[in-house]
Amino acid sequence: MSTLPITSILHSLQHQRKSLNHRATSLALISLIVVSFYIFFVARPSLDLAPIALRTDALGHAGTHGSHQQDRDDPPPSSRLFRLPSNSQRKTVVTNVNRPQIELDESQELAAVAAFIAALPQNMIPRSIDPAKPIDPQLVLDFDTRSPRAADELNQIVQDVWSRYPVMLFTKAHNAHSREIRRIIAVMDLQPPPMTFEVDQREDSEVLIPLLHRLTSSTDLPLMLIGGKSVGSIAAIRELNESGELHRLITNAGAVLDGRKKKKVH
């Protein structure tokens, strides 16, 4: 008979222990719900997520050479990471949309067109443009033409294109005057070599030819630009060549006569 009270006591203790376990579990679940609610609905606006770093092959050597092995001269990986634009950068983009687009004078327009078609063989002036009117800068410039720095970037392009190509020729493939100009320039052995376009062989010839006539006041091809300026008709080019003035203009523009011979001597 003495065992009955003991058994009752044990059952009572087990029941109390289960009740305590249920209470502890319930309190833990409630606490978890409260904390989750605080994190997702209260503290979320103050969280500052770090921008995601993306690796690109556009500027890296791995994509260019078809190999994923980093070259020795490559910059460290940290300098080849692109970050998502910050809030201030996004605001700048929106602001630029509301800014007026940069306007080009004729000399700047000529430089922009020349740089555009010289950059890649497939770069063509759209046939939809009116060559009698100023070209839309966005068609030939590779930067934001509404940016506060647009004027500086444009000036840089003007300087770069004429320093890289002091002599630029716009000729026709099967034309006696064009062949004559090419021979005159070929004898000089210029460095850097002249940039030559056979305009009548291009897909955009219908708009490029009248566009060049408007920007240079020329009336026909071939057209020779020295330092970004037209030197006149074929007759004027002959006279300049015979007098030696053509050599002076070309050297003043930055090209070197007999450039390959002088390079070998050095």
Short mmCIF file of C-alpha atoms in Angstrom, two decimals:
data_model
loop_
_atom_site.label_atom_id
_atom_site.label_comp_id
_atom_site.label_asym_id
_atom_site.label_seq_id
_atom_site.Cartn_x
_atom_site.Cartn_y
_atom_site.Cartn_z
CA MET A 1 0.00 0.00 0.00
CA SER A 2 2.97 2.30 0.56
CA THR A 3 3.88 2.08 -3.12
CA LEU A 4 0.69 3.82 -4.29
CA PRO A 5 1.59 7.28 -3.00
CA ILE A 6 5.07 6.99 -4.49
CA THR A 7 3.64 6.02 -7.89
CA SER A 8 1.25 8.93 -7.77
CA ILE A 9 4.08 11.29 -6.93
CA LEU A 10 6.18 10.02 -9.88
CA HIS A 11 3.27 10.42 -12.29
CA SER A 12 2.70 13.91 -10.99
CA LEU A 13 6.37 14.82 -11.47
CA GLN A 14 6.40 13.45 -15.04
CA HIS A 15 3.26 15.42 -15.87
CA GLN A 16 4.81 18.62 -14.50
CA ARG A 17 8.01 17.99 -16.50
CA LYS A 18 6.04 17.56 -19.75
CA SER A 19 4.11 20.71 -19.01
CA LEU A 20 7.35 22.64 -18.47
CA ASN A 21 8.78 21.28 -21.75
CA HIS A 22 5.67 22.39 -23.64
CA ARG A 23 5.87 25.83 -22.05
CA ALA A 24 9.58 26.16 -22.95
CA THR A 25 8.91 25.12 -26.55
CA SER A 26 6.02 27.57 -26.86
CA LEU A 27 8.11 30.41 -25.43
CA ALA A 28 10.94 29.60 -27.86
CA LEU A 29 8.56 29.65 -30.84
CA ILE A 30 7.01 32.92 -29.70
CA SER A 31 10.48 34.46 -29.27
CA LEU A 32 11.53 33.29 -32.75
CA ILE A 33 8.39 34.80 -34.28
CA VAL A 34 8.95 38.11 -32.49
CA VAL A 35 12.62 38.30 -33.57
CA SER A 36 11.77 37.41 -37.18
CA PHE A 37 9.03 40.02 -37.26
CA TYR A 38 11.48 42.64 -35.94
CA ILE A 39 14.17 41.76 -38.50
CA PHE A 40 11.95 41.67 -41.58
CA PHE A 41 9.48 44.44 -40.81
CA VAL A 42 11.18 46.81 -38.36
CA ALA A 43 14.94 46.66 -38.86
CA ARG A 44 14.88 45.98 -42.65
CA PRO A 45 14.99 49.64 -43.84
CA SER A 46 18.19 50.25 -41.90
CA LEU A 47 20.02 47.31 -43.42
CA ASP A 48 22.75 48.40 -45.86
CA LEU A 49 23.44 45.50 -48.15
CA ALA A 50 26.90 45.55 -49.70
CA PRO A 51 26.90 45.91 -53.50
CA ILE A 52 27.39 42.72 -55.42
CA ALA A 53 30.77 42.50 -57.11
CA LEU A 54 30.62 41.10 -60.61
CA ARG A 55 33.62 39.96 -62.60
CA THR A 56 33.67 40.86 -66.25
CA ASP A 57 35.62 39.58 -69.22
CA ALA A 58 34.95 42.70 -71.25
CA LEU A 59 38.16 44.36 -70.02
CA GLY A 60 39.95 41.30 -68.75
CA HIS A 61 42.48 39.33 -70.78
CA ALA A 62 40.89 35.98 -70.06
CA GLY A 63 37.94 36.57 -72.36
CA THR A 64 40.16 38.06 -75.06
CA HIS A 65 42.60 35.18 -75.27
CA GLY A 66 40.03 32.45 -74.77
CA SER A 67 41.65 31.24 -71.54
CA HIS A 68 40.64 31.60 -67.91
CA GLN A 69 44.24 31.70 -66.69
CA GLN A 70 45.24 35.16 -65.50
CA ASP A 71 48.23 36.72 -67.28
CA ARG A 72 51.18 37.91 -65.22
CA ASP A 73 50.70 41.51 -66.31
CA ASP A 74 46.99 41.50 -65.52
CA PRO A 75 45.82 43.80 -62.73
CA PRO A 76 44.89 42.12 -59.44
CA PRO A 77 41.36 40.69 -59.33
CA SER A 78 40.20 43.42 -56.97
CA SER A 79 40.81 46.09 -59.61
CA ARG A 80 38.79 44.18 -62.21
CA LEU A 81 35.55 44.10 -60.26
CA PHE A 82 32.54 46.12 -61.26
CA ARG A 83 30.07 47.23 -58.62
CA LEU A 84 26.42 47.95 -58.97
CA PRO A 85 25.75 51.70 -59.25
CA SER A 86 25.20 53.52 -55.99
CA ASN A 87 22.17 55.68 -55.30
CA SER A 88 24.16 58.81 -56.16
CA GLN A 89 25.21 57.31 -59.50
CA ARG A 90 21.61 56.43 -60.30
CA LYS A 91 20.60 60.00 -59.51
CA THR A 92 23.35 61.25 -61.86
CA VAL A 93 21.98 59.14 -64.71
CA VAL A 94 18.49 60.48 -64.14
CA THR A 95 19.83 64.04 -63.96
CA ASN A 96 21.75 63.63 -67.23
CA VAL A 97 18.57 62.61 -69.02
CA ASN A 98 17.14 66.01 -68.19
CA ARG A 99 20.25 67.88 -69.37
CA PRO A 100 20.47 69.26 -72.93
CA GLN A 101 22.61 67.28 -75.34
CA ILE A 102 26.01 68.64 -76.37
CA GLU A 103 26.07 70.54 -79.65
CA LEU A 104 28.86 70.07 -82.21
CA ASP A 105 30.30 72.68 -84.52
CA GLU A 106 31.39 71.54 -87.98
CA SER A 107 35.01 70.84 -87.03
CA GLN A 108 33.92 68.80 -84.00
CA GLU A 109 31.30 66.97 -86.08
CA LEU A 110 33.96 66.10 -88.68
CA ALA A 111 36.28 64.77 -85.97
CA ALA A 112 33.49 62.74 -84.37
CA VAL A 113 32.46 61.20 -87.72
CA ALA A 114 36.10 60.47 -88.62
CA ALA A 115 36.79 58.84 -85.24
CA PHE A 116 33.60 56.80 -85.51
CA ILE A 117 34.25 55.30 -88.95
CA ALA A 118 37.97 54.82 -88.23
CA ALA A 119 37.33 52.89 -85.01
CA LEU A 120 35.79 49.79 -86.64
CA PRO A 121 35.26 48.77 -90.28
CA GLN A 122 31.62 47.92 -89.53
CA ASN A 123 30.84 51.38 -88.15
CA MET A 124 28.43 52.90 -90.66
CA ILE A 125 26.59 56.20 -90.69
CA PRO A 126 22.84 55.39 -90.63
CA ARG A 127 21.15 55.92 -93.97
CA SER A 128 18.19 57.49 -92.19
CA ILE A 129 20.07 60.68 -91.33
CA ASP A 130 19.83 63.89 -93.33
CA PRO A 131 23.45 64.72 -94.34
CA ALA A 132 22.46 68.34 -94.87
CA LYS A 133 21.73 68.72 -91.16
CA PRO A 134 23.99 68.32 -88.08
CA ILE A 135 24.28 64.68 -87.09
CA ASP A 136 22.91 63.44 -83.77
CA PRO A 137 25.98 63.25 -81.47
CA GLN A 138 24.72 60.03 -79.91
CA LEU A 139 25.17 58.24 -83.24
CA VAL A 140 28.94 58.81 -83.43
CA LEU A 141 30.12 59.42 -79.86
CA ASP A 142 30.67 56.63 -77.34
CA PHE A 143 30.02 58.62 -74.16
CA ASP A 144 27.01 60.21 -72.48
CA THR A 145 26.41 63.30 -74.60
CA ARG A 146 24.35 64.87 -71.79
CA SER A 147 27.03 64.45 -69.12
CA PRO A 148 28.61 67.52 -67.48
CA ARG A 149 31.95 66.18 -68.77
CA ALA A 150 30.71 65.75 -72.35
CA ALA A 151 32.52 68.86 -73.63
CA ASP A 152 35.84 67.69 -72.16
CA GLU A 153 35.41 64.19 -73.59
CA LEU A 154 34.56 65.63 -76.99
CA ASN A 155 37.70 67.79 -76.99
CA GLN A 156 39.73 64.71 -76.11
CA ILE A 157 38.29 62.81 -79.07
CA VAL A 158 39.09 65.70 -81.42
CA GLN A 159 42.70 65.74 -80.25
CA ASP A 160 43.07 61.96 -80.32
CA VAL A 161 41.71 61.34 -83.80
CA TRP A 162 43.94 63.90 -85.54
CA SER A 163 47.03 62.95 -83.55
CA ARG A 164 46.46 59.29 -84.40
CA TYR A 165 45.61 60.02 -88.04
CA PRO A 166 47.38 63.24 -89.08
CA VAL A 167 46.58 62.42 -92.72
CA MET A 168 43.19 61.01 -93.68
CA LEU A 169 42.10 60.28 -97.25
CA PHE A 170 38.57 59.84 -98.58
CA THR A 171 38.90 58.38 -102.06
CA LYS A 172 37.12 56.36 -104.72
CA ALA A 173 38.19 52.85 -105.65
CA HIS A 174 38.34 53.33 -109.42
CA ASN A 175 39.22 56.96 -109.92
CA ALA A 176 42.31 58.51 -111.54
CA HIS A 177 42.53 61.44 -109.11
CA SER A 178 42.20 59.11 -106.14
CA ARG A 179 45.05 56.95 -107.44
CA GLU A 180 47.18 60.06 -107.92
CA ILE A 181 46.68 61.22 -104.34
CA ARG A 182 47.43 57.76 -102.98
CA ARG A 183 50.70 57.70 -104.95
CA ILE A 184 51.71 61.15 -103.67
CA ILE A 185 51.17 60.05 -100.07
CA ALA A 186 52.69 56.58 -100.56
CA VAL A 187 56.02 58.09 -101.71
CA MET A 188 56.28 60.01 -98.43
CA ASP A 189 56.25 56.78 -96.37
CA LEU A 190 54.43 58.47 -93.52
CA GLN A 191 54.36 57.39 -89.89
CA PRO A 192 51.73 57.01 -88.67
CA PRO A 193 50.38 55.78 -92.00
CA PRO A 194 47.44 57.68 -93.52
CA MET A 195 43.94 56.40 -92.83
CA THR A 196 42.31 55.82 -96.21
CA PHE A 197 38.63 55.18 -96.92
CA GLU A 198 37.33 54.08 -100.30
CA VAL A 199 34.07 55.85 -99.71
CA ASP A 200 32.24 54.62 -102.80
CA GLN A 201 32.73 51.02 -101.60
CA ARG A 202 31.05 51.62 -98.26
CA GLU A 203 27.43 50.80 -97.49
CA ASP A 204 26.88 54.31 -96.13
CA SER A 205 28.36 56.12 -99.15
CA GLU A 206 25.00 57.73 -100.02
CA VAL A 207 25.01 59.71 -96.76
CA LEU A 208 28.75 59.85 -96.00
CA ILE A 209 29.75 61.61 -99.23
CA PRO A 210 27.30 64.55 -98.92
CA LEU A 211 28.06 64.68 -95.18
CA LEU A 212 31.78 65.14 -95.93
CA HIS A 213 30.98 67.77 -98.57
CA ARG A 214 28.98 69.78 -96.02
CA LEU A 215 31.61 69.54 -93.28
CA THR A 216 34.63 70.35 -95.51
CA SER A 217 33.07 72.61 -98.17
CA SER A 218 34.41 70.22 -100.79
CA THR A 219 32.50 69.36 -103.93
CA ASP A 220 34.01 66.05 -104.97
CA LEU A 221 36.28 63.19 -103.98
CA PRO A 222 39.14 62.54 -103.38
CA LEU A 223 39.38 64.52 -100.15
CA MET A 224 42.56 64.91 -98.11
CA LEU A 225 42.45 65.98 -94.47
CA ILE A 226 45.66 67.10 -92.78
CA GLY A 227 45.27 67.69 -89.06
CA GLY A 228 41.51 67.59 -89.55
CA LYS A 229 41.44 70.28 -92.26
CA SER A 230 40.79 69.89 -95.96
CA VAL A 231 43.66 70.99 -98.22
CA GLY A 232 41.46 71.59 -101.23
CA SER A 233 40.95 70.10 -104.67
CA ILE A 234 43.27 67.78 -106.58
CA ALA A 235 44.74 70.82 -108.36
CA ALA A 236 45.51 72.49 -105.02
CA ILE A 237 47.10 69.28 -103.72
CA ARG A 238 49.35 69.08 -106.79
CA GLU A 239 50.54 72.66 -106.28
CA LEU A 240 51.20 72.09 -102.57
CA ASN A 241 53.16 68.93 -103.37
CA GLU A 242 55.28 70.60 -106.06
CA SER A 243 56.12 73.58 -103.84
CA GLY A 244 56.99 71.43 -100.83
CA GLU A 245 54.24 73.05 -98.77
CA LEU A 246 52.38 69.73 -98.55
CA HIS A 247 55.34 68.19 -96.69
CA ARG A 248 55.38 71.08 -94.24
CA LEU A 249 51.65 70.81 -93.54
CA ILE A 250 51.94 67.08 -92.94
CA THR A 251 54.91 67.33 -90.57
CA ASN A 252 53.23 70.17 -88.67
CA ALA A 253 50.23 67.89 -88.18
CA GLY A 254 52.47 65.33 -86.45
CA ALA A 255 53.34 62.79 -89.17
CA VAL A 256 56.93 61.82 -89.94
CA LEU A 257 58.23 61.67 -93.51
CA ASP A 258 60.19 58.52 -94.38
CA GLY A 259 59.06 57.25 -91.02
CA ARG A 260 60.04 53.60 -91.44
CA LYS A 261 63.57 54.46 -92.65
CA LYS A 262 64.15 56.81 -89.72
CA LYS A 263 62.79 54.20 -87.33
CA LYS A 264 65.30 51.62 -88.61
CA VAL A 265 68.18 54.11 -88.22
CA HIS A 266 67.25 54.76 -84.59
#
